[in-house]
mmCIF file with all atom_site columns, C-alpha atoms in Angstrom:
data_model
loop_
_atom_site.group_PDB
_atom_site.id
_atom_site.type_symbol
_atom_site.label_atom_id
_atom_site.label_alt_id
_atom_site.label_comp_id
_atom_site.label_asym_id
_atom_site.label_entity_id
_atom_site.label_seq_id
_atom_site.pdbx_PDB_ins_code
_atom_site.Cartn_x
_atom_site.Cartn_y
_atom_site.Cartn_z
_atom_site.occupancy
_atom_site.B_iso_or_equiv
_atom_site.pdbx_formal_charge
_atom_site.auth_seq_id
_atom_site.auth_comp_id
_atom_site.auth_asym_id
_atom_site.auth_atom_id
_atom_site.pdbx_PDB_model_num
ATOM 1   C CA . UNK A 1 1   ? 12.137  -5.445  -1.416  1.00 82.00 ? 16  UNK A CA 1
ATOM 2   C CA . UNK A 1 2   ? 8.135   -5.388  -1.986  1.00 88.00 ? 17  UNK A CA 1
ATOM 3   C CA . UNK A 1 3   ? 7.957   -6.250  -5.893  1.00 94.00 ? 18  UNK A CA 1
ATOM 4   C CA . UNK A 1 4   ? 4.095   -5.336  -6.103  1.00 95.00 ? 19  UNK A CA 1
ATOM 5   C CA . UNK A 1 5   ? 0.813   -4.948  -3.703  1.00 95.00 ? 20  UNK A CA 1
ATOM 6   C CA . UNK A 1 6   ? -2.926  -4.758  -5.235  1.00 95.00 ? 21  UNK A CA 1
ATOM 7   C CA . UNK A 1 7   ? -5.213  -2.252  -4.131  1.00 95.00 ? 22  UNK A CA 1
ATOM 8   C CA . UNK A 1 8   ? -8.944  -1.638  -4.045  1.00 95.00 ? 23  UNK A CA 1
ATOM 9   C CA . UNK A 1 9   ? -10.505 1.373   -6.019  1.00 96.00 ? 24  UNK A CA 1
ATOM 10  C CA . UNK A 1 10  ? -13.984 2.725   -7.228  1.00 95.00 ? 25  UNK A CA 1
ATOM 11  C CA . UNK A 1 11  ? -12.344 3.817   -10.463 1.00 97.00 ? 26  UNK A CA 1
ATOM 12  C CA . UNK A 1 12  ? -9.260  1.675   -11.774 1.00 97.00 ? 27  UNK A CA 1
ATOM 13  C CA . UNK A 1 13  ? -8.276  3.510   -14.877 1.00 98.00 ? 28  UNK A CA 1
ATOM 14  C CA . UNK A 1 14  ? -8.155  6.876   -13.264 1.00 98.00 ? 29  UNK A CA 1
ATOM 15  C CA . UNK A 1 15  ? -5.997  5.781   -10.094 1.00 98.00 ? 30  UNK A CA 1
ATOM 16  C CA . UNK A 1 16  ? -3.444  3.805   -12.329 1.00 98.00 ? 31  UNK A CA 1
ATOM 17  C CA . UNK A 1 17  ? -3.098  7.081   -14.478 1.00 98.00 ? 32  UNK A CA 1
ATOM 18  C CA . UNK A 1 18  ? -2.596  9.251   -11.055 1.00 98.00 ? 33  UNK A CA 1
ATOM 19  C CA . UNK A 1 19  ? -0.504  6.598   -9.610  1.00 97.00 ? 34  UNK A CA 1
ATOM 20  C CA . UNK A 1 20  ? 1.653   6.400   -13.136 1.00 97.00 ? 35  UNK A CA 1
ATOM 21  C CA . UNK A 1 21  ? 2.205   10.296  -12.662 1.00 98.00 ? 36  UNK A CA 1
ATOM 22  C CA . UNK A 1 22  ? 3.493   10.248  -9.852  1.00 97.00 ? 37  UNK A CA 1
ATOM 23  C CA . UNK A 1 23  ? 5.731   7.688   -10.752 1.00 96.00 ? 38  UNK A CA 1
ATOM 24  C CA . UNK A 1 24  ? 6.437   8.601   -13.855 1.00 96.00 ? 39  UNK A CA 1
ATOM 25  C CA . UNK A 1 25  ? 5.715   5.168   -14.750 1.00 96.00 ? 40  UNK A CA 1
ATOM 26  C CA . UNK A 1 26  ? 3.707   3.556   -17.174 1.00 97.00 ? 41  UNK A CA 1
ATOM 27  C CA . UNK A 1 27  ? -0.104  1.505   -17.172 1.00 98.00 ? 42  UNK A CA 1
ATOM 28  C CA . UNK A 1 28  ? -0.883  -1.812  -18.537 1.00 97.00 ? 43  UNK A CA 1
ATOM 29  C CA . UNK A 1 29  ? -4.096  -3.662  -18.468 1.00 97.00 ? 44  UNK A CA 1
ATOM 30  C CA . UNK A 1 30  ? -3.985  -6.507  -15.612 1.00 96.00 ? 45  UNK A CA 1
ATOM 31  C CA . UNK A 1 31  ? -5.932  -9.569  -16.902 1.00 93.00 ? 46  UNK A CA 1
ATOM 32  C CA . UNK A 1 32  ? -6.084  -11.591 -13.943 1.00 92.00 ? 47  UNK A CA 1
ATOM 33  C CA . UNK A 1 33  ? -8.872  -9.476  -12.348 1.00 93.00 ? 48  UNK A CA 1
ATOM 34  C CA . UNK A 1 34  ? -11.250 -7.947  -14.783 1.00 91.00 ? 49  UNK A CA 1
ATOM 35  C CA . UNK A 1 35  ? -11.122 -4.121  -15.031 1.00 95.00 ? 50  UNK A CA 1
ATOM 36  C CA . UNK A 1 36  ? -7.840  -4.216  -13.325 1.00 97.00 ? 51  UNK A CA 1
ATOM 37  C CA . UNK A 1 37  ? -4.364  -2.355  -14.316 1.00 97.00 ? 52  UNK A CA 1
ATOM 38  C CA . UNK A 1 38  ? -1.040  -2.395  -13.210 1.00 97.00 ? 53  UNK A CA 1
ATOM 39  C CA . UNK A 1 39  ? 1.229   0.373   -12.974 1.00 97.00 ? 54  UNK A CA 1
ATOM 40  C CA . UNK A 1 40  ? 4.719   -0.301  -13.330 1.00 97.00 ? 55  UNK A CA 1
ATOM 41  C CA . UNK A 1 41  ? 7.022   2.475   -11.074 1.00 96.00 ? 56  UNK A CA 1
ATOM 42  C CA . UNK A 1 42  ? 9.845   2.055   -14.289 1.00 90.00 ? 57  UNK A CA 1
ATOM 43  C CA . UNK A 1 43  ? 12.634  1.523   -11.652 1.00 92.00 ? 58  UNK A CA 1
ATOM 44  C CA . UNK A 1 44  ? 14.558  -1.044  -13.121 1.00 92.00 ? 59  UNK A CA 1
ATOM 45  C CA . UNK A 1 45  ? 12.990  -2.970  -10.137 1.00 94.00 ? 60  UNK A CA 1
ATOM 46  C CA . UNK A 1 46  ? 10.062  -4.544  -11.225 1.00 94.00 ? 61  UNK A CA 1
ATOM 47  C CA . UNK A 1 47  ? 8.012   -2.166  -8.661  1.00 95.00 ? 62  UNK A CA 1
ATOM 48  C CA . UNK A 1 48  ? 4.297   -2.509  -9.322  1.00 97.00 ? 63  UNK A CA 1
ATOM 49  C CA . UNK A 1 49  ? 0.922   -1.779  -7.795  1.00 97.00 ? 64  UNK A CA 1
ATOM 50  C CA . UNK A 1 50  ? -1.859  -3.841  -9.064  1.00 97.00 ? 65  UNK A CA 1
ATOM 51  C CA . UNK A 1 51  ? -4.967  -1.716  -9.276  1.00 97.00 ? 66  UNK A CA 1
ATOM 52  C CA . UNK A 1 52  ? -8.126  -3.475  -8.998  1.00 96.00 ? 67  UNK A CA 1
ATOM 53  C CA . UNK A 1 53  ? -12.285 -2.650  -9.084  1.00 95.00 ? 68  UNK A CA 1
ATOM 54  C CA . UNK A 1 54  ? -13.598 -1.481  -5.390  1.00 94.00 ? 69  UNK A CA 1
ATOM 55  C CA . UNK A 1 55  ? -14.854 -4.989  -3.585  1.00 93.00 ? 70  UNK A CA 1
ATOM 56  C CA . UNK A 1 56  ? -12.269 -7.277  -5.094  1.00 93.00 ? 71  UNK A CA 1
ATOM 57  C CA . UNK A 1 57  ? -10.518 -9.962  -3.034  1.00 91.00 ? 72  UNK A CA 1
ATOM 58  C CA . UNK A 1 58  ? -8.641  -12.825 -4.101  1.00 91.00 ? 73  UNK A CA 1
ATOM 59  C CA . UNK A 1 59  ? -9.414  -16.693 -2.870  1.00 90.00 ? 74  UNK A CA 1
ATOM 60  C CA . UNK A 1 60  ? -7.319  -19.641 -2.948  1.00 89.00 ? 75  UNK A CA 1
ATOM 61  C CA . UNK A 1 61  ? -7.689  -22.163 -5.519  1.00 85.00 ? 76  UNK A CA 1
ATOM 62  C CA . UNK A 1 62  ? -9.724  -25.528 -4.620  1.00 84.00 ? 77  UNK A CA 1
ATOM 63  C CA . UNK A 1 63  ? -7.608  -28.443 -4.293  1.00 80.00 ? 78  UNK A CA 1
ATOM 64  C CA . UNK A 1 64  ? -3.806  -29.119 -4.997  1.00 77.00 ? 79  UNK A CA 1
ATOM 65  C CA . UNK A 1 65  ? -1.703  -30.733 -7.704  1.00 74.00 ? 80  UNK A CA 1
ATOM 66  C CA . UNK A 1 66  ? -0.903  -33.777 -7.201  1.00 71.00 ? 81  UNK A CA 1
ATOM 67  C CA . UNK A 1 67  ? 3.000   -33.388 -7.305  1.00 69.00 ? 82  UNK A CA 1
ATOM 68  C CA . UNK A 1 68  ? 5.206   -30.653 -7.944  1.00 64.00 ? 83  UNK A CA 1
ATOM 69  C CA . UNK A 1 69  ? 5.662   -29.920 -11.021 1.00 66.00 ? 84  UNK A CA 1
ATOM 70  C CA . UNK A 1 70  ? 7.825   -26.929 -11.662 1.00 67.00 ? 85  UNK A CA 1
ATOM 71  C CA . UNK A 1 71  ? 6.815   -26.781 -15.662 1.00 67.00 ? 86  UNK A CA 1
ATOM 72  C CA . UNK A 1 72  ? 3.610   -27.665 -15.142 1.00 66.00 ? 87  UNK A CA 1
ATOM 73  C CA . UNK A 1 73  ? 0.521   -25.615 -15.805 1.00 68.00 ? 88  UNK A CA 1
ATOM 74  C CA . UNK A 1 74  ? -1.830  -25.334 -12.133 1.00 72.00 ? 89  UNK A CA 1
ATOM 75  C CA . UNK A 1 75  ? -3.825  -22.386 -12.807 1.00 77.00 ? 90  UNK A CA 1
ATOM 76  C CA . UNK A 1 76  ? -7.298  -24.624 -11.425 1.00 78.00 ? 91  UNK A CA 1
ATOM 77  C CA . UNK A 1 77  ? -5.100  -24.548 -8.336  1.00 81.00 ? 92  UNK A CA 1
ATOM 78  C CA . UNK A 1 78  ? -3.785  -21.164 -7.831  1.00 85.00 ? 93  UNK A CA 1
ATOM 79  C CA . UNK A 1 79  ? -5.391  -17.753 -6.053  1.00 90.00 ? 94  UNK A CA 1
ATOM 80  C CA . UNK A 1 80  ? -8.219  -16.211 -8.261  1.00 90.00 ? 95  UNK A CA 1
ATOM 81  C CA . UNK A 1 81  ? -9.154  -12.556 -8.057  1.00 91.00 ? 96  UNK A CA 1
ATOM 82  C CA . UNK A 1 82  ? -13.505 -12.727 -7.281  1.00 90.00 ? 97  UNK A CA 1
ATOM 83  C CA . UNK A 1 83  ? -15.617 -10.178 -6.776  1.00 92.00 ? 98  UNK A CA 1
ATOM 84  C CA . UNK A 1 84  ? -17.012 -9.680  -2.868  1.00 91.00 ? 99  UNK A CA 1
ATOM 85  C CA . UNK A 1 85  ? -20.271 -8.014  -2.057  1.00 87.00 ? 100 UNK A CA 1
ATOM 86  C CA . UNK A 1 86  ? -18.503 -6.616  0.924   1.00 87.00 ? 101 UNK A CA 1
ATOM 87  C CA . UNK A 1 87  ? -16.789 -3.129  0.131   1.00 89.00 ? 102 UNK A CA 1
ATOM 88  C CA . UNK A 1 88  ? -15.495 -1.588  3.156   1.00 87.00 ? 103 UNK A CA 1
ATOM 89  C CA . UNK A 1 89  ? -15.302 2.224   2.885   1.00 88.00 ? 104 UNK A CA 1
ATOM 90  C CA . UNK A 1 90  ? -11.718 2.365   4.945   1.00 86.00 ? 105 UNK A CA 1
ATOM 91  C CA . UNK A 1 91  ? -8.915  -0.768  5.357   1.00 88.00 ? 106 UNK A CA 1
ATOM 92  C CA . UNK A 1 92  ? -5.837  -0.648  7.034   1.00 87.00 ? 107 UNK A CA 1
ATOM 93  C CA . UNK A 1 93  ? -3.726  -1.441  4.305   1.00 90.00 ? 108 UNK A CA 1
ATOM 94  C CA . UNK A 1 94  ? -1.961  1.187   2.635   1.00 93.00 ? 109 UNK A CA 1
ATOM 95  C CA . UNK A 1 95  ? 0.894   2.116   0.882   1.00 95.00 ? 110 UNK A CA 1
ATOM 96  C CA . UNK A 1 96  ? 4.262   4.196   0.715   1.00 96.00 ? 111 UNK A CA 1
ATOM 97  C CA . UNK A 1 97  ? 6.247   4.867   -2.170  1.00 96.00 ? 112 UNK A CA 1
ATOM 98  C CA . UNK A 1 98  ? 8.358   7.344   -3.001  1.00 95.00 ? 113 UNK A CA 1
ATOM 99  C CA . UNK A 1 99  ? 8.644   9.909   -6.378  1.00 97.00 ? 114 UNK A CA 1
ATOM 100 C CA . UNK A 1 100 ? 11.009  12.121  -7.751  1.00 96.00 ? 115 UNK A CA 1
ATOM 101 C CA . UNK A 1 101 ? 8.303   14.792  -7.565  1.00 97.00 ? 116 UNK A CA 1
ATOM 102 C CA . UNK A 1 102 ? 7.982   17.604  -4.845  1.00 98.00 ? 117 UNK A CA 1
ATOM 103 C CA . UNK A 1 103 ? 5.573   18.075  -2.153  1.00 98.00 ? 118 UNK A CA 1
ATOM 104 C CA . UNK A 1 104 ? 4.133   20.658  -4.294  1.00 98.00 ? 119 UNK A CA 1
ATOM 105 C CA . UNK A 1 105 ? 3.595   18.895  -7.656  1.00 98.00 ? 120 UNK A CA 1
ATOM 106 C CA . UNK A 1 106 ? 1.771   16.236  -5.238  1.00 98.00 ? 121 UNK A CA 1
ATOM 107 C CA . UNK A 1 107 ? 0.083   18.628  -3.616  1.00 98.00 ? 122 UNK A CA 1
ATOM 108 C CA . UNK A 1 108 ? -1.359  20.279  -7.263  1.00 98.00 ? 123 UNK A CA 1
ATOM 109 C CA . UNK A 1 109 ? -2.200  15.863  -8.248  1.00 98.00 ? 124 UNK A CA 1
ATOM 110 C CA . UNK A 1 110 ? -4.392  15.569  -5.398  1.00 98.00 ? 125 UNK A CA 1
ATOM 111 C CA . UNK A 1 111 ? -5.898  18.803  -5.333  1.00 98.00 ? 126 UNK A CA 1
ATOM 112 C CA . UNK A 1 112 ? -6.834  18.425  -9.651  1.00 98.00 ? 127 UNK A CA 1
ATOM 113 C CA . UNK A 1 113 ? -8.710  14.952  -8.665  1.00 98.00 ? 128 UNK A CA 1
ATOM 114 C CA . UNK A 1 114 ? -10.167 16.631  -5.162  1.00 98.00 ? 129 UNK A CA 1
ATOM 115 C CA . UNK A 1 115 ? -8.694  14.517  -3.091  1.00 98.00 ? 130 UNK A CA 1
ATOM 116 C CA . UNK A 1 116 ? -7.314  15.027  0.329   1.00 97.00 ? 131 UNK A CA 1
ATOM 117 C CA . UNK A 1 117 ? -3.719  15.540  0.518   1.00 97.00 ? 132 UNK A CA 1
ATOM 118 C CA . UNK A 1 118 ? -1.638  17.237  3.844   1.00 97.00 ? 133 UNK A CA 1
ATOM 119 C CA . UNK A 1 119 ? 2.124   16.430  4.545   1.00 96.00 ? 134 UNK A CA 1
ATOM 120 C CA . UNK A 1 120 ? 2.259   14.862  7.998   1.00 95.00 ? 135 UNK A CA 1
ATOM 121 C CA . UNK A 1 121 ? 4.921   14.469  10.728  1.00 94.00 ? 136 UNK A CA 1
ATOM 122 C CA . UNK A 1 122 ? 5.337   10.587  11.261  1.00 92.00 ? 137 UNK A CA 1
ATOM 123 C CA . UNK A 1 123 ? 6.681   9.088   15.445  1.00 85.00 ? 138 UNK A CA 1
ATOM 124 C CA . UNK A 1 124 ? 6.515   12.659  16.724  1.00 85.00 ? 139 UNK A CA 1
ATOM 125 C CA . UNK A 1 125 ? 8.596   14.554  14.085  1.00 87.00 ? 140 UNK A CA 1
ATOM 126 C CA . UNK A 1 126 ? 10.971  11.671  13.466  1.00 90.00 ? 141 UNK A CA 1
ATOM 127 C CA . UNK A 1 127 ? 9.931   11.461  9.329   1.00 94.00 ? 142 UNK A CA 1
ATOM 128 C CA . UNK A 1 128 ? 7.625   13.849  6.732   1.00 96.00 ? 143 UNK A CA 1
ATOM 129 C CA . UNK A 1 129 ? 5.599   12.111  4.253   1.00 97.00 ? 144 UNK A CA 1
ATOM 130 C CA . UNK A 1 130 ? 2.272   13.140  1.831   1.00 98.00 ? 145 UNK A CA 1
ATOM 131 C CA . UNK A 1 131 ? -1.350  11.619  3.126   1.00 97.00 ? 146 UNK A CA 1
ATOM 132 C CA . UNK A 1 132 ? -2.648  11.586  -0.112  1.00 97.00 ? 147 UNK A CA 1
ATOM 133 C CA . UNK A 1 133 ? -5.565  10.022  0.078   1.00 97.00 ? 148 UNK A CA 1
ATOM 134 C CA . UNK A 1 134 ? -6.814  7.900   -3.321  1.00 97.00 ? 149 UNK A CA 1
ATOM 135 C CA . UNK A 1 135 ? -10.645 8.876   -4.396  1.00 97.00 ? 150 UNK A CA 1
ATOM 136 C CA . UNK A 1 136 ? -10.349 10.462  -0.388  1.00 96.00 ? 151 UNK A CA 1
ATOM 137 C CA . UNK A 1 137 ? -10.266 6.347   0.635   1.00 95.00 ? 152 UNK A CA 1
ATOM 138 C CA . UNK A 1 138 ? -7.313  4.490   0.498   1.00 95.00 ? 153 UNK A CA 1
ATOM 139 C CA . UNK A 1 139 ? -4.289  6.259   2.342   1.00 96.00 ? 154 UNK A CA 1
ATOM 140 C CA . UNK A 1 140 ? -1.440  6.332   -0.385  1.00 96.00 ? 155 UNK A CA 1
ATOM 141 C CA . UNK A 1 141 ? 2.050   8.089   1.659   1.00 97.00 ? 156 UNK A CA 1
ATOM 142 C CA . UNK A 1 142 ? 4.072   9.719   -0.921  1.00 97.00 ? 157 UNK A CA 1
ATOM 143 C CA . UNK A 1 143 ? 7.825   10.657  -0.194  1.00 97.00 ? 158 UNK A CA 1
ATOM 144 C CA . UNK A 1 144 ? 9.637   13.210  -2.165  1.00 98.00 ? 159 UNK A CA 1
ATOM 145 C CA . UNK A 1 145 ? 13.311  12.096  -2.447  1.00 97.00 ? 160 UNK A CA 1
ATOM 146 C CA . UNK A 1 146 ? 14.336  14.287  0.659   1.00 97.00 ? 161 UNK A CA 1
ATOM 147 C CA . UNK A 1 147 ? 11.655  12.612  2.913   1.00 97.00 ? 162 UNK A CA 1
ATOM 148 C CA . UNK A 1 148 ? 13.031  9.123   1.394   1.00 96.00 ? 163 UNK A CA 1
ATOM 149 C CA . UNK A 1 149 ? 16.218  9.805   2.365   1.00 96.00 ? 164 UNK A CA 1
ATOM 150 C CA . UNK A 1 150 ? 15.581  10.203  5.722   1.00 96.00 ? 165 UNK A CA 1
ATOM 151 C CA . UNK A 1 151 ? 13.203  7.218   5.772   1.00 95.00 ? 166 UNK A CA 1
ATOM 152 C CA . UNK A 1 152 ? 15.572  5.145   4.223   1.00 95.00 ? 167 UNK A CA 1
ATOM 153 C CA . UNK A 1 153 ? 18.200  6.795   7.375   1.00 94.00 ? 168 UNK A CA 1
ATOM 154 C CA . UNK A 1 154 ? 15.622  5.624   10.555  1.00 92.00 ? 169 UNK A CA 1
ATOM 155 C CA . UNK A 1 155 ? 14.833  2.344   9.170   1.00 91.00 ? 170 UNK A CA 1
ATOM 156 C CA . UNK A 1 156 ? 18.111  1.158   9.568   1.00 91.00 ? 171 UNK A CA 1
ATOM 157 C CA . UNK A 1 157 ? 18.500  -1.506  11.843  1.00 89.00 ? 172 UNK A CA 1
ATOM 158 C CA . UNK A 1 158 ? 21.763  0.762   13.840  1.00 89.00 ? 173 UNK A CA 1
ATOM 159 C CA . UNK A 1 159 ? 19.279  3.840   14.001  1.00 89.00 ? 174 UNK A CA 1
ATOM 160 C CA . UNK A 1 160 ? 16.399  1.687   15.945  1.00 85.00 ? 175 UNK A CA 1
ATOM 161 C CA . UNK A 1 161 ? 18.435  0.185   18.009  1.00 85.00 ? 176 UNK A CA 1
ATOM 162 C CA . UNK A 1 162 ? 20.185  3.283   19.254  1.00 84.00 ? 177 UNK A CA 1
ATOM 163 C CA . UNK A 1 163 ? 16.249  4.748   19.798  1.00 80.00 ? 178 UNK A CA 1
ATOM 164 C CA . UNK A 1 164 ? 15.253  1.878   21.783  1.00 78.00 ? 179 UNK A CA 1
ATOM 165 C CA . UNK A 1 165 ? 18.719  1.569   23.382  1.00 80.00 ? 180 UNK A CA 1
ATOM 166 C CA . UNK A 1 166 ? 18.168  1.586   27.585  1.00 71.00 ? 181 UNK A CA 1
ATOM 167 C CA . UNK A 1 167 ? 14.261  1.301   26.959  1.00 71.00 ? 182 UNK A CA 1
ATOM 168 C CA . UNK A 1 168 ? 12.485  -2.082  28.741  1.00 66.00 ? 183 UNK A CA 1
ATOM 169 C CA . UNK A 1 169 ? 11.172  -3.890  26.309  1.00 65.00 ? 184 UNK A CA 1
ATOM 170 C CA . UNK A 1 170 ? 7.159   -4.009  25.531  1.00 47.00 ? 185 UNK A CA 1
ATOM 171 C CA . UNK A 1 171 ? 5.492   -6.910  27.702  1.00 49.00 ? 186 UNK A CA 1
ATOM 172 C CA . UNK A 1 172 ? 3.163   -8.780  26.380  1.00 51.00 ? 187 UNK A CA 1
ATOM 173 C CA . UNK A 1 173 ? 0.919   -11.403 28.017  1.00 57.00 ? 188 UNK A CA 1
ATOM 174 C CA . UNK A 1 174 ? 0.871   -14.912 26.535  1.00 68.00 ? 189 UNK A CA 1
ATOM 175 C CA . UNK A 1 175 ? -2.774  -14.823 27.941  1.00 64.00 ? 190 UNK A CA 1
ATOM 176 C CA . UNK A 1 176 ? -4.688  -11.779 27.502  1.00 57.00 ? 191 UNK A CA 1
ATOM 177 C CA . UNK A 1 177 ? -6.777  -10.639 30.420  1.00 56.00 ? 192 UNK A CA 1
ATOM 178 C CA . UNK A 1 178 ? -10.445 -11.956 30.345  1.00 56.00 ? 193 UNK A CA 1
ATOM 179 C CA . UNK A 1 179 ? -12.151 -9.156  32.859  1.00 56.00 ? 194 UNK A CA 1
ATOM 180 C CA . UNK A 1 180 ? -13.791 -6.202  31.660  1.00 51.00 ? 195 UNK A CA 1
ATOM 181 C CA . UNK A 1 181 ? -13.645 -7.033  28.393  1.00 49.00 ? 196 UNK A CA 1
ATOM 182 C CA . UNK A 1 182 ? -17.246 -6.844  28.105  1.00 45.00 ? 197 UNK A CA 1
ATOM 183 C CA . UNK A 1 183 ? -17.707 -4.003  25.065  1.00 45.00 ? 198 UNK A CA 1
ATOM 184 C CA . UNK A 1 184 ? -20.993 -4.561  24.295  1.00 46.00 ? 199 UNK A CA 1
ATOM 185 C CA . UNK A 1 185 ? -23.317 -5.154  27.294  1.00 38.00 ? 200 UNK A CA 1
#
């Protein structure tokens, strides 16, 4: 299980409250990174995305303790959310959750905030899920219970293996080749 990813966004309070309808969950402030929330999916899970200011990274801490200390306090030591002057329009991170909504009632969320939403086909018409693209940015898939359902059915390990069943398996060099791998010039 994936207990909580952070994500970039221009405005913070606005996607948490989007997110936290879709959800039906519920917003909190997230202290760590300034101007950050957290929206919790109210699953009984412990299911969160952190939602942080557009050009936000996090670093590692300088240094380690010098022993383990399981009740100790290391916070001089741990990850710190900074700010980067770097803000890349698209990433390849994304995310996919699912909602007890319908494609319609995400459909109407996207369209109120003018974002771009479409409900895609997914390995050739093997899964449906919602593009619904945050501030028309960050790709957020949505899955209505039906399209989780059959998620949940081809990501089982039995499924895959009776796709790839009689199929050679994917070479891959140890060495990639070095010719004509001039892009540039």
């Amino acid at each position: 299980m994936i207990n909580h990813i952070s994500i970039a966004v221009n405005d913070p309070k606005k996607v948490a409250n989007v997110m936290a309808e879709i959800w039906d969950g519920v917003v909190y402030p997230f202290p760590p990174a300034p101007d950050s929330f957290i929206v919790l999916a109210n699953d009984g899970k412990g299911t969160g995305v952190e939602i942080t200011p557009s050009g936000t990274v996090i670093v590692p801490g300088e240094d380690l303790p010098a022993e383990v200390d399981l009740n100790g306090v290391a916070e001089e030591y741990q990850a710190k959310f900074i700010k980067s002057y770097v803000v890349p329009r698209y990433v390849a991170t994304h995310l996919n959750i699912n909602t007890k909504k319908n494609i319609d009632e995400i459909r109407a969320i996207a369209n109120r905030e003018g974002w771009r939403v479409l409900v895609a086909d997914r390995g050739e018409g093997l899964f449906q899920l919602i593009e619904f693209w945050v501030e028309n940015t960050f790709m957020l898939e949505v899955m209505t219970p039906e399209q989780t359902a059959r998620y949940i059915e081809i990501s089982d390990p039995a499924f895959i293996e009776k796709v790839f069943a009689g199929r050679p398996e994917a070479h891959i060099p140890e060495t990639p080749p070095t010719e004509n791998l001039n892009l540039i010039g």
